Coordinates of C-alpha atoms in Angstrom, one line a residue:
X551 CA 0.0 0.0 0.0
X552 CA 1.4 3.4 -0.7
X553 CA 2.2 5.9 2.3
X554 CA 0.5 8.1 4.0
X555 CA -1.1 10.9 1.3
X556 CA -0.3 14.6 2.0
X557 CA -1.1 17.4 -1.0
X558 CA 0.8 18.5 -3.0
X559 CA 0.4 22.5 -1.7
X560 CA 2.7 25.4 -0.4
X561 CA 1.9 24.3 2.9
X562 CA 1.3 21.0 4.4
X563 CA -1.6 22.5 5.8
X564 CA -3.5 23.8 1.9
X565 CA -5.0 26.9 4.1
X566 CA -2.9 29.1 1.7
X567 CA -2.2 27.7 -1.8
X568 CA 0.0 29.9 -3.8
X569 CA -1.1 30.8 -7.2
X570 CA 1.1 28.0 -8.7
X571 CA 0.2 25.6 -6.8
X572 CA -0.9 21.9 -8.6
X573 CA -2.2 19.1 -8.3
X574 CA -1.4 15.7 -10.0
X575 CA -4.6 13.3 -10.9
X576 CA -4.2 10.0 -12.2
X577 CA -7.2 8.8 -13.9
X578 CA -7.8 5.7 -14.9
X579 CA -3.6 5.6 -15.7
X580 CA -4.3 9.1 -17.5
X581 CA -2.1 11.5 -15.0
X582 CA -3.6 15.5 -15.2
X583 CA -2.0 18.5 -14.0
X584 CA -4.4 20.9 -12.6
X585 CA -4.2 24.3 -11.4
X586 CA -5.5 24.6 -7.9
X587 CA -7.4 27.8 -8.8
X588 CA -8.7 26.4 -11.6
X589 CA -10.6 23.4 -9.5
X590 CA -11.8 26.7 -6.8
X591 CA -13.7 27.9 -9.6
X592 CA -16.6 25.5 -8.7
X593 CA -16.2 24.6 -5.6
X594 CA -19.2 21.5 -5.3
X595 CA -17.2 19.4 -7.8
X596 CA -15.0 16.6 -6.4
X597 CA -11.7 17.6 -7.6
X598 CA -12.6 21.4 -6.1
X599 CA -13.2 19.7 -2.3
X600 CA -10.1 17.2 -2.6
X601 CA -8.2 20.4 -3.2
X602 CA -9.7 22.4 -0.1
X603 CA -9.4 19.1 2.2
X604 CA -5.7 18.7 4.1
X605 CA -4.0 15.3 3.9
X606 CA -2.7 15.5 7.6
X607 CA -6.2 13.4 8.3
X608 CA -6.4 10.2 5.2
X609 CA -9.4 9.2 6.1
X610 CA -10.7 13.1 4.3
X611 CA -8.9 12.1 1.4
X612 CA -10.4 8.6 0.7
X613 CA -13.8 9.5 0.9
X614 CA -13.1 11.6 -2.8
X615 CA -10.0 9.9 -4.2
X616 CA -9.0 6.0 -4.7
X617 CA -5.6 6.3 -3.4
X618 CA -2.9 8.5 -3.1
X619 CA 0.7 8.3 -3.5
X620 CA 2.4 10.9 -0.9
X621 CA 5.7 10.4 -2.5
X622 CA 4.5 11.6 -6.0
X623 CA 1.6 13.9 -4.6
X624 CA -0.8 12.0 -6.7
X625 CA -4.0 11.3 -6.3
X626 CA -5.2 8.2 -8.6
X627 CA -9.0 7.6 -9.7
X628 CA -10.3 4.1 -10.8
X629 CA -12.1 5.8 -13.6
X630 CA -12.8 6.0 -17.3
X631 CA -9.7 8.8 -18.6
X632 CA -11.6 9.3 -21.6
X633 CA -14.9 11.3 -19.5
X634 CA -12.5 12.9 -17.4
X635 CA -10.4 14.3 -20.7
X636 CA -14.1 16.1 -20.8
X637 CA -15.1 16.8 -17.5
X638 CA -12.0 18.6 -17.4
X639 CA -12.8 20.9 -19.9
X640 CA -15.6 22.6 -17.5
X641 CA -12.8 24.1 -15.4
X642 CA -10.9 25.5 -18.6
X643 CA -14.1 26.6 -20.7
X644 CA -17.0 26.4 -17.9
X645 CA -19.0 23.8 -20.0
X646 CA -18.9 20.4 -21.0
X647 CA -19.2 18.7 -24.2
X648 CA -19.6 14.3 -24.1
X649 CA -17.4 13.1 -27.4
X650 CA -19.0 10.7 -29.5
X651 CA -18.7 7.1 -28.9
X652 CA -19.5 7.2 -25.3
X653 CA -22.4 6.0 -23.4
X654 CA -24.6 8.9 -22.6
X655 CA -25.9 7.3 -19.1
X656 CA -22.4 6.8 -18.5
X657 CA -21.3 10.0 -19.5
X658 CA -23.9 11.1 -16.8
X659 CA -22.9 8.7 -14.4
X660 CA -19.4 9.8 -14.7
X661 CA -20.7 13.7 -14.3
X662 CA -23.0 12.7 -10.6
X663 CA -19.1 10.8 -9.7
X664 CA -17.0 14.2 -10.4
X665 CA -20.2 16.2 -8.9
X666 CA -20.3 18.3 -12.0
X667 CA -24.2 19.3 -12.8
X668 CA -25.7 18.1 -15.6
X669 CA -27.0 21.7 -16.5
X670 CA -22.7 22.4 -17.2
X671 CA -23.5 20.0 -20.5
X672 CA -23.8 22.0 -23.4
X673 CA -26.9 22.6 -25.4
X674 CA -25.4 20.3 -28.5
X675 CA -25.4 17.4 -26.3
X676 CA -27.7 17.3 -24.0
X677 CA -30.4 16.9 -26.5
X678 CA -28.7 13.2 -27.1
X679 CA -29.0 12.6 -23.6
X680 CA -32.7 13.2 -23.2
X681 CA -33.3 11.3 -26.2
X682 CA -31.4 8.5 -24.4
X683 CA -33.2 8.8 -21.0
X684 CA -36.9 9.1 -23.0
X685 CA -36.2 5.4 -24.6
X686 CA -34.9 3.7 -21.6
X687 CA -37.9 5.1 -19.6
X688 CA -40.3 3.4 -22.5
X689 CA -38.2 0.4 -21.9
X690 CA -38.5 0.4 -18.5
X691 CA -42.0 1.0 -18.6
X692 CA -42.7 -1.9 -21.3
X693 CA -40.5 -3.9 -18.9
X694 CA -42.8 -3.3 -15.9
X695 CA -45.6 -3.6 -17.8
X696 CA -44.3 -7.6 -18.5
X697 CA -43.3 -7.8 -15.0
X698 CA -46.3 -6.9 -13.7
X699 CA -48.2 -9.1 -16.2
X700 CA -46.4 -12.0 -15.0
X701 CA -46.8 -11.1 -11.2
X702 CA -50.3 -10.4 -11.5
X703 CA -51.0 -13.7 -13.8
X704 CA -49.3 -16.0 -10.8
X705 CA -51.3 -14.2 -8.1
X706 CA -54.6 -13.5 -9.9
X707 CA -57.8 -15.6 -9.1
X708 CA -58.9 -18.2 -11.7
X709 CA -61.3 -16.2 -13.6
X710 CA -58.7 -13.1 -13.2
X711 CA -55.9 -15.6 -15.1
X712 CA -58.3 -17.0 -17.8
X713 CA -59.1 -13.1 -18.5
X714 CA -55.4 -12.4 -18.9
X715 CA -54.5 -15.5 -20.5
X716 CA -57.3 -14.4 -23.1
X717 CA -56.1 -10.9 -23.5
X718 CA -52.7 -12.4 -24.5
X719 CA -54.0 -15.3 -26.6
X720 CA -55.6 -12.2 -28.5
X721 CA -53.6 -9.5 -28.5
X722 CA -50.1 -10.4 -27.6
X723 CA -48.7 -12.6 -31.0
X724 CA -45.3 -13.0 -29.0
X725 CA -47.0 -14.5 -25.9
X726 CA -47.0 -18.1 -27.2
X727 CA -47.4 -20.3 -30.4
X728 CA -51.0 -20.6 -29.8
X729 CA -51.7 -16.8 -30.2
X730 CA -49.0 -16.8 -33.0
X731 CA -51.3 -19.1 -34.7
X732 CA -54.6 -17.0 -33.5
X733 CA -52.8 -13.5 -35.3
X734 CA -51.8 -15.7 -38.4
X735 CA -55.7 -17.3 -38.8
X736 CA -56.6 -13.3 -38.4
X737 CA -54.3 -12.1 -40.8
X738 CA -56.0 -14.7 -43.0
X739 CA -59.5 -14.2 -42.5
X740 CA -58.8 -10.3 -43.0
X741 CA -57.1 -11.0 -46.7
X742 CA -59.9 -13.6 -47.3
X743 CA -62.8 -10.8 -46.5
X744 CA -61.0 -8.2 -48.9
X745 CA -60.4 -10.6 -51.8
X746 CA -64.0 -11.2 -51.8
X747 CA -65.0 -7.9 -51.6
X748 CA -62.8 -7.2 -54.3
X749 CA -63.6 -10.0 -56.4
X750 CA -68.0 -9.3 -55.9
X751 CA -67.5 -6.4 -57.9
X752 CA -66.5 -8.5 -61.0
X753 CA -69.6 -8.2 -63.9
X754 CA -69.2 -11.7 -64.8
X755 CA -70.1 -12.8 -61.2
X756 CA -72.9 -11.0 -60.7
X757 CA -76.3 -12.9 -60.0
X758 CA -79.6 -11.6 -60.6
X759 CA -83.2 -12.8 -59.2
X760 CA -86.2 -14.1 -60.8
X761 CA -87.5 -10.6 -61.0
X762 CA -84.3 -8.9 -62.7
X763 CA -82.5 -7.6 -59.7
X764 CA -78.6 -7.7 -59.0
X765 CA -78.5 -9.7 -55.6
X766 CA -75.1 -11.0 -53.7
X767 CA -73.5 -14.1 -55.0
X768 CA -74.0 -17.0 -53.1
X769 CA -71.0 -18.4 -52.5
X770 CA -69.2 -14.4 -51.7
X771 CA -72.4 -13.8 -49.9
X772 CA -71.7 -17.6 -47.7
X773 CA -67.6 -16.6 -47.5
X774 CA -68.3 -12.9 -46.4
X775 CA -70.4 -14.7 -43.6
X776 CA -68.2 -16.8 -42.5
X777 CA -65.7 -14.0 -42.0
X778 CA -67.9 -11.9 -40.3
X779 CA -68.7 -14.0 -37.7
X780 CA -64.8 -15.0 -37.3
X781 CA -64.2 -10.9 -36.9
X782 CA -67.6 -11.1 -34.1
X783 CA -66.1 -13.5 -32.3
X784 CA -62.8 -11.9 -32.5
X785 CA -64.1 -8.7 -31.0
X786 CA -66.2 -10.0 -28.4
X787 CA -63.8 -12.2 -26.9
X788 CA -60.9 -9.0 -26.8
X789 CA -63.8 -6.8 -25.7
X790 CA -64.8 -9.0 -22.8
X791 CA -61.0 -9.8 -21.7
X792 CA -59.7 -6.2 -21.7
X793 CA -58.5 -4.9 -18.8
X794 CA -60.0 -1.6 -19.5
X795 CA -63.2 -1.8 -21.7
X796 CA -64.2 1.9 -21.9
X797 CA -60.6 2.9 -23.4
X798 CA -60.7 -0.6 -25.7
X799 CA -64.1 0.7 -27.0
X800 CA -62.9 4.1 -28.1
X801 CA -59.2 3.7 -29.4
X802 CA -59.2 3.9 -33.1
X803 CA -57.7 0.7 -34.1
X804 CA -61.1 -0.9 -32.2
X805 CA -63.3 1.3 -33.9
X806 CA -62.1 0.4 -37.1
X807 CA -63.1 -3.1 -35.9
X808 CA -66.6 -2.4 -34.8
X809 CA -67.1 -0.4 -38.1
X810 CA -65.9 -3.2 -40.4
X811 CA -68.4 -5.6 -38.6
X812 CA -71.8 -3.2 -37.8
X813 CA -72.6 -3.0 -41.8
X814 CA -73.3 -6.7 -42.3
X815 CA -76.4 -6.6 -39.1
X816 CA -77.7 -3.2 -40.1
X817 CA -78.0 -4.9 -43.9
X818 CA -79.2 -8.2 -42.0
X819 CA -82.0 -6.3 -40.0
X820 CA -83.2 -4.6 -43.1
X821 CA -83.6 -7.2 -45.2
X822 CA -85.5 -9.0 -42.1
X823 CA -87.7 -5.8 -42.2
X824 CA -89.0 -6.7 -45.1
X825 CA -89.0 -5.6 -49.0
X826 CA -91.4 -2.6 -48.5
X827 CA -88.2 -1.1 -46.7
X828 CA -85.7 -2.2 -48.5
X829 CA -87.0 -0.7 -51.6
X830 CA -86.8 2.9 -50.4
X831 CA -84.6 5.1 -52.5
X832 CA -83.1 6.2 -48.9
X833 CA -82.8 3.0 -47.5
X834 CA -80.6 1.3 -50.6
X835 CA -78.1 4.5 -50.7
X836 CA -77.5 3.8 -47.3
X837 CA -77.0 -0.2 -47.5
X838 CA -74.6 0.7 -50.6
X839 CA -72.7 3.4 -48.2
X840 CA -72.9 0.8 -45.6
X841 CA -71.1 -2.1 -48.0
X842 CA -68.6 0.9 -49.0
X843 CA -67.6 0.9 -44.9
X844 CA -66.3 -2.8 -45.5
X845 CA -63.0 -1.0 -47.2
X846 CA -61.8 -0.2 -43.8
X847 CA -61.7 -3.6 -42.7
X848 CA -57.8 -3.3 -44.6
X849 CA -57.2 -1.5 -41.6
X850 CA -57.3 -3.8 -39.5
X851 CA -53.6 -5.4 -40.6
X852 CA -52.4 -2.0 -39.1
X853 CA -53.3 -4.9 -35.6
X854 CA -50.7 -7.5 -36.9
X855 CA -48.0 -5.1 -38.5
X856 CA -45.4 -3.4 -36.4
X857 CA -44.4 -1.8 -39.1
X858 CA -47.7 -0.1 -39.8
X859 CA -47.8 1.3 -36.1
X860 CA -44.8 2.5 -36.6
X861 CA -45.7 4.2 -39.6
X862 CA -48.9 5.7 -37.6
X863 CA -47.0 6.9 -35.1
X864 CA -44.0 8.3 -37.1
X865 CA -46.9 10.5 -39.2
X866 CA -48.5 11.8 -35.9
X867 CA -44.9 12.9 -34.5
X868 CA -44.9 14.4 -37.9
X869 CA -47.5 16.7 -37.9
X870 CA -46.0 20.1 -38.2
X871 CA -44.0 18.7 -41.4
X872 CA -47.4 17.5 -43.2
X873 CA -49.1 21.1 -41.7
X874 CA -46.2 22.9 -43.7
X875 CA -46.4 21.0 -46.5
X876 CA -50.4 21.3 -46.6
X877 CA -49.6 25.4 -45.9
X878 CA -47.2 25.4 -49.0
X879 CA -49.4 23.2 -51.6
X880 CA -52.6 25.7 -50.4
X881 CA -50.5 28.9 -51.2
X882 CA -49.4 27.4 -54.1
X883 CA -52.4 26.0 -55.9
X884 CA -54.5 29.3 -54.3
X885 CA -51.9 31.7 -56.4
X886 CA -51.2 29.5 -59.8
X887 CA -54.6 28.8 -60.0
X888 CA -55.7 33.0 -59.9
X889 CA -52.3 33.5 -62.1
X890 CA -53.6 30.6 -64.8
X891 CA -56.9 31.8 -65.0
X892 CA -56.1 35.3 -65.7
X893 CA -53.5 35.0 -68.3
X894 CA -56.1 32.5 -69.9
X895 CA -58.6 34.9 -70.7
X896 CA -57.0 35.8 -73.6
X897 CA -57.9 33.1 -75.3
X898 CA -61.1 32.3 -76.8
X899 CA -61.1 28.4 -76.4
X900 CA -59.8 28.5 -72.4
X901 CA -60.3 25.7 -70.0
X902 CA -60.0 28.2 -67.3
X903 CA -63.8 29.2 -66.6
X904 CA -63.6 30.2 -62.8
X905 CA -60.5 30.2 -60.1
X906 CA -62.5 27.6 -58.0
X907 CA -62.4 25.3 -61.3
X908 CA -59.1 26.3 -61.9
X909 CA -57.5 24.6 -58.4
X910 CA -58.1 21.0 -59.7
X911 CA -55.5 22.8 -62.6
X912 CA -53.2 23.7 -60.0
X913 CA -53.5 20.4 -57.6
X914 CA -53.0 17.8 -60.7
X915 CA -49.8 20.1 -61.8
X916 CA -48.5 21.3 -58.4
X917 CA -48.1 17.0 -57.6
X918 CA -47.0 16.3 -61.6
X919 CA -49.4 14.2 -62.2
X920 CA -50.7 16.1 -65.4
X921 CA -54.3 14.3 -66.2
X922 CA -54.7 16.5 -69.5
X923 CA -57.8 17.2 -68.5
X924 CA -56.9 21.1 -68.3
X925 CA -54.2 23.0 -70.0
X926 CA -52.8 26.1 -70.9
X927 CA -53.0 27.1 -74.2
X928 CA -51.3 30.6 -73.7
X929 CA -47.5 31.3 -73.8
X930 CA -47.7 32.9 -70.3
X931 CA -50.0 30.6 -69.1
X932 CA -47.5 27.6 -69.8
X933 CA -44.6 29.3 -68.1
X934 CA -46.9 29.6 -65.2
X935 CA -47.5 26.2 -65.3
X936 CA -44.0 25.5 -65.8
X937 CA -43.0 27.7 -62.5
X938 CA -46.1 25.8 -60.4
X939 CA -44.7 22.5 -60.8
X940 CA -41.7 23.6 -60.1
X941 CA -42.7 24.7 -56.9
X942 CA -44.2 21.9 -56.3
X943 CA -41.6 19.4 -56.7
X944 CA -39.9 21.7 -53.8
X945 CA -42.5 22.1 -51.5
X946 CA -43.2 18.5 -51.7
X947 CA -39.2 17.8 -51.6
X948 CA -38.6 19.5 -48.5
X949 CA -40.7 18.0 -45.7
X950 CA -39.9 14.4 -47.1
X951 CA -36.6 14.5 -45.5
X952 CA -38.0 14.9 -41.6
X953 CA -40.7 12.6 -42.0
X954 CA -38.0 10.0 -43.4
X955 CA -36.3 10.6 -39.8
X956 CA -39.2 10.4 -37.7
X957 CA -40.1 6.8 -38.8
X958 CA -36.4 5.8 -38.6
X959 CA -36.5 6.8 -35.3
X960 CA -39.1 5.5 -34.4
X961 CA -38.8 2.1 -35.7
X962 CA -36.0 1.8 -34.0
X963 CA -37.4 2.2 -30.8
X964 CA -39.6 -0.4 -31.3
X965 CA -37.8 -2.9 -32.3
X966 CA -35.3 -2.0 -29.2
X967 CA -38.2 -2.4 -26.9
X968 CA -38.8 -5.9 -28.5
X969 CA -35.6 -6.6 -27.8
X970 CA -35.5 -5.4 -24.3
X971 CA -39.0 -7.1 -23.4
X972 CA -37.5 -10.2 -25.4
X973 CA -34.7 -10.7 -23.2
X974 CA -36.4 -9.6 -20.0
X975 CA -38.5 -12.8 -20.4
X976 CA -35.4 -14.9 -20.4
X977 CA -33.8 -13.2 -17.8
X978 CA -37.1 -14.2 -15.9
X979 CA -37.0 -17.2 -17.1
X980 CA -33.3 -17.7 -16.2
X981 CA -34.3 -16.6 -12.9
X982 CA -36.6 -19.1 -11.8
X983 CA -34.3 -21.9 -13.1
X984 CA -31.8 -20.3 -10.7
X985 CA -33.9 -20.4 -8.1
X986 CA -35.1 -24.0 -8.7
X987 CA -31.2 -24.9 -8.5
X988 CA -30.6 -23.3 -5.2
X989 CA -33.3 -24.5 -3.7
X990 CA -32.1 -28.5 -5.2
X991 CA -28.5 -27.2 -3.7
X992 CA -29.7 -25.9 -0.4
X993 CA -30.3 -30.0 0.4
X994 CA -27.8 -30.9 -0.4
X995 CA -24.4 -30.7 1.2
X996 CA -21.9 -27.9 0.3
X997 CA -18.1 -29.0 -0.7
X998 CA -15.0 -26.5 -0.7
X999 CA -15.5 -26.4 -4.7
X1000 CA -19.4 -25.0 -4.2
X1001 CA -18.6 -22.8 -1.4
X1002 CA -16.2 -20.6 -3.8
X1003 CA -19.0 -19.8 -5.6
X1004 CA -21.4 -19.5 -3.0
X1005 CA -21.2 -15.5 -2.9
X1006 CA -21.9 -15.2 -6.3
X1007 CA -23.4 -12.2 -7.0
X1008 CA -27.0 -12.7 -8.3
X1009 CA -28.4 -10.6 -10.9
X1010 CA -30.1 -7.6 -10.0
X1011 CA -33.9 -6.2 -11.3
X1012 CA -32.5 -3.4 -13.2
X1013 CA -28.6 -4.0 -14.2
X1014 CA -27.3 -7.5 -15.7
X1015 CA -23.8 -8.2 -14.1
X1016 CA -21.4 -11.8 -14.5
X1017 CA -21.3 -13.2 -11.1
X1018 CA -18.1 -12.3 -8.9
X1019 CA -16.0 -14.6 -7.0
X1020 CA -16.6 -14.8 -3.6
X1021 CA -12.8 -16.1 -3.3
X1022 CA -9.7 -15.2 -5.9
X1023 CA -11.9 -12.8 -7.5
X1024 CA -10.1 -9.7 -9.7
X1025 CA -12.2 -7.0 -10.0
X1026 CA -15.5 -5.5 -10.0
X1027 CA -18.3 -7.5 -11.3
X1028 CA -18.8 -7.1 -15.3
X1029 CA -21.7 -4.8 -16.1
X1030 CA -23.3 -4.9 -19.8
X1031 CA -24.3 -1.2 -21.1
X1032 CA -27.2 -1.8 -22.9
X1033 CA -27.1 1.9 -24.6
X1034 CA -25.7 3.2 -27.4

């Protein structure tokens, strides 16, 4: 062990430090000369108090440094050299900046260790630090939301574990095999009902009764039930296991659900009321609106996608990009539309009767999609048109790019909280095999080569660590950043 420390000051006591006065920190192997005055500058950090404290007492000095080497006037720090090359720079500049490569919650941790705030980190980097803490809080959250799960599951009542056992079997795919197979057979049944749908439209399949009149085919007609009835089911049985029925009622994705199903017993009820009903003008626009709402039922892969919901939610973060680009197609087609039809009155054969007439002009060329419906037939009038798609080609152009971003972003979230849930499971699952083993090991009798590892160091809720010797061990135990 090294002697007894003593600073490196002007006097053995550090009441006066002259203005040259150092001090020598090793960090990590990384050795630092720093200017006394420079650490008195903020006075809360660690290095500021270690410099204030006297080393006639060493028990003062090990509760801030590692060790201390009296002969050098060194005080050494089992920490990463890298984060203190940029804690260092607060004394020197009066901010912080965290390099790239490093661990942000690390970086932090390192920052709490030196007792520098975290409002000293500059504005450039602190935004990659709340975008850190914002995901592992989802993960943590999706993490106790399995936990919990599980927990409640083992020490629910019967009827409370059938209910949750039927929540997963119909909305968790990842659950088990069985409701891997129960999304598949939805997925299928939803395809099934909008190839049919698709496929009653054809002329050649159309059936018509004894009096003249187009009714449903058969066969569609006996397929379309059949689905129906599956998507019923389907809903009733989620509706009845949800934990919170009011909320499953009114999300969206479920009222895409109860909308796809509702047309086919409105049209049943009608047709039970009789033909006198049927036969109203009134009654058969709405039936055909009513077999229009079956479109939606595509929808309802959004459910069994990822990839869908991640598009959803990348479009709502994305909001103020689509309300620009709506603000900058409006302008547009509002001021090439009025441009268009004024330079087209000139000419005696214009397709430009009105402005109002003239924005279906402007929309078709503003996109490029050019129907040839309307034209200019004017010199002026073409380079108008030639500037308005233009424009439009950049004010499409430039919200793409954001929008790209968001649903990167976002999809990479998800599939890090799959992860994360994914290996939580195991680590449960590990868990109760470990605990199964000590309790088969706690019969029997424990020989020198069990007791080494006897104070193994078990695995804790929150941080995964390799188990640590109890006996001959170098080292602290292993820990696995899970951040990038």
């Amino acid at each position: 062990m090294w002697e007894t420390p003593r600073t490196r000051y002007a006097d053995c006591n550090g009441s006066e430090a002259s203005e040259d006065t150092e001090m020598v920190v090793n960090v990590g192997g990384v050795k630092q000369v720093v200017c006394v005055d420079l650490l008195h500058r903020y006075p809360d950090t660690r290095l500021a108090q270690l410099a204030a404290r006297s080393a006639d007492d060493a028990s003062d000095l090990w509760e801030l440094c590692d060790d201390y080497d009296a002969r050098e006037g060194e005080f050494y720090f089992d920490r990463d050299p890298d984060v203190f090359k940029c804690i260092i720079d607060l004394y020197y500049y009066g901010e912080v900046h965290m390099k790239k490569g490093i661990c942000p919650m690390c970086f932090k941790k390192e920052m709490e260790f030196w007792g520098v705030d975290v409002d000293f980190l500059d504005e450039c980097c602190k935004g990659g630090l709340n975008e850190v803490e914002e995901e592992l809080a989802q993960i943590a959250e999706k993490v106790r939301t399995i936990l919990h799960n599980d927990e409640g599951t083992a020490s629910a009542s019967m009827g409370k574990r059938c209910q949750m056992f039927l929540w997963k079997l119909m909305e968790k795919p990842e659950s088990s095999y069985l409701a891997r197979a129960m999304a598949i057979l939805s997925f299928l049944f939803i395809l099934l009902s909008s190839v049919v749908m698709c496929v009653s439209t054809i002329p050649e399949l159309h059936v018509y009764d004894d009096g003249g009149h187009e009714m449903e085919n058969p066969t569609l007609e006996y397929i379309e039930m059949v689905c129906i009835v599956w998507f019923t089911a389907e809903y009733v049985l989620r509706l009845a296991s949800a934990p919170n029925k009011v909320r499953f009622a009114f999300s969206f994705m479920n009222m895409v659900d109860f909308l796809t199903i509702m047309p086919f017993y409105v049209v049943l009820v009608l047709t039970h009321l009789g033909t006198a009903v049927t036969e109203l003008a009134s009654v058969q626009q709405g039936v055909q609106a009513l077999r229009v709402m079956r479109v939606a039922r595509i929808f309802k892969l959004a459910r069994h996608s990822s990839g869908l919901q991640t598009l959803t939610y990348a479009l709502k973060s994305s909001l103020k990009e689509l309300g620009l680009l709506l603000m900058y197609m409006g302008m547009g087609i509002f001021l090439f539309s009025a441009l268009g039809y004024a330079l087209e009155q000139s000419h005696p054969d214009t397709l430009f009767t009105s402005i109002p007439q003239s924005f279906w002009w402007a929309i078709i060329t503003m996109t490029t999609v050019g129907y040839g419906d309307v034209y200019p037939r004017t010199t002026l009038g073409r380079c108008n048109a030639a500037v308005s798609f233009l424009c439009g080609i950049i004010a499409i152009a430039l919200p793409i790019h954001p929008i790209i971003n968001n649903f990167v972003i976002f999809y990479s979230k998800q599939r890090v909280l799959d992860v994360a849930a994914k290996h939580e499971i195991e680590l449960l699952a590990l868990r109760s095999k470990e605990a199964g083993a000590e309790q088969r090991q706690a019969r029997q009798p424990i020989g020198p080569a069990a007791s080494l590892w006897g104070g193994a160091s078990r695995v804790p809720q929150n941080d995964i660590s390799m188990p640590q010797l109890q006996d001959g061990g170098r080292g602290p135990p292993i820990q696995i950043c899970n951040h990038n």
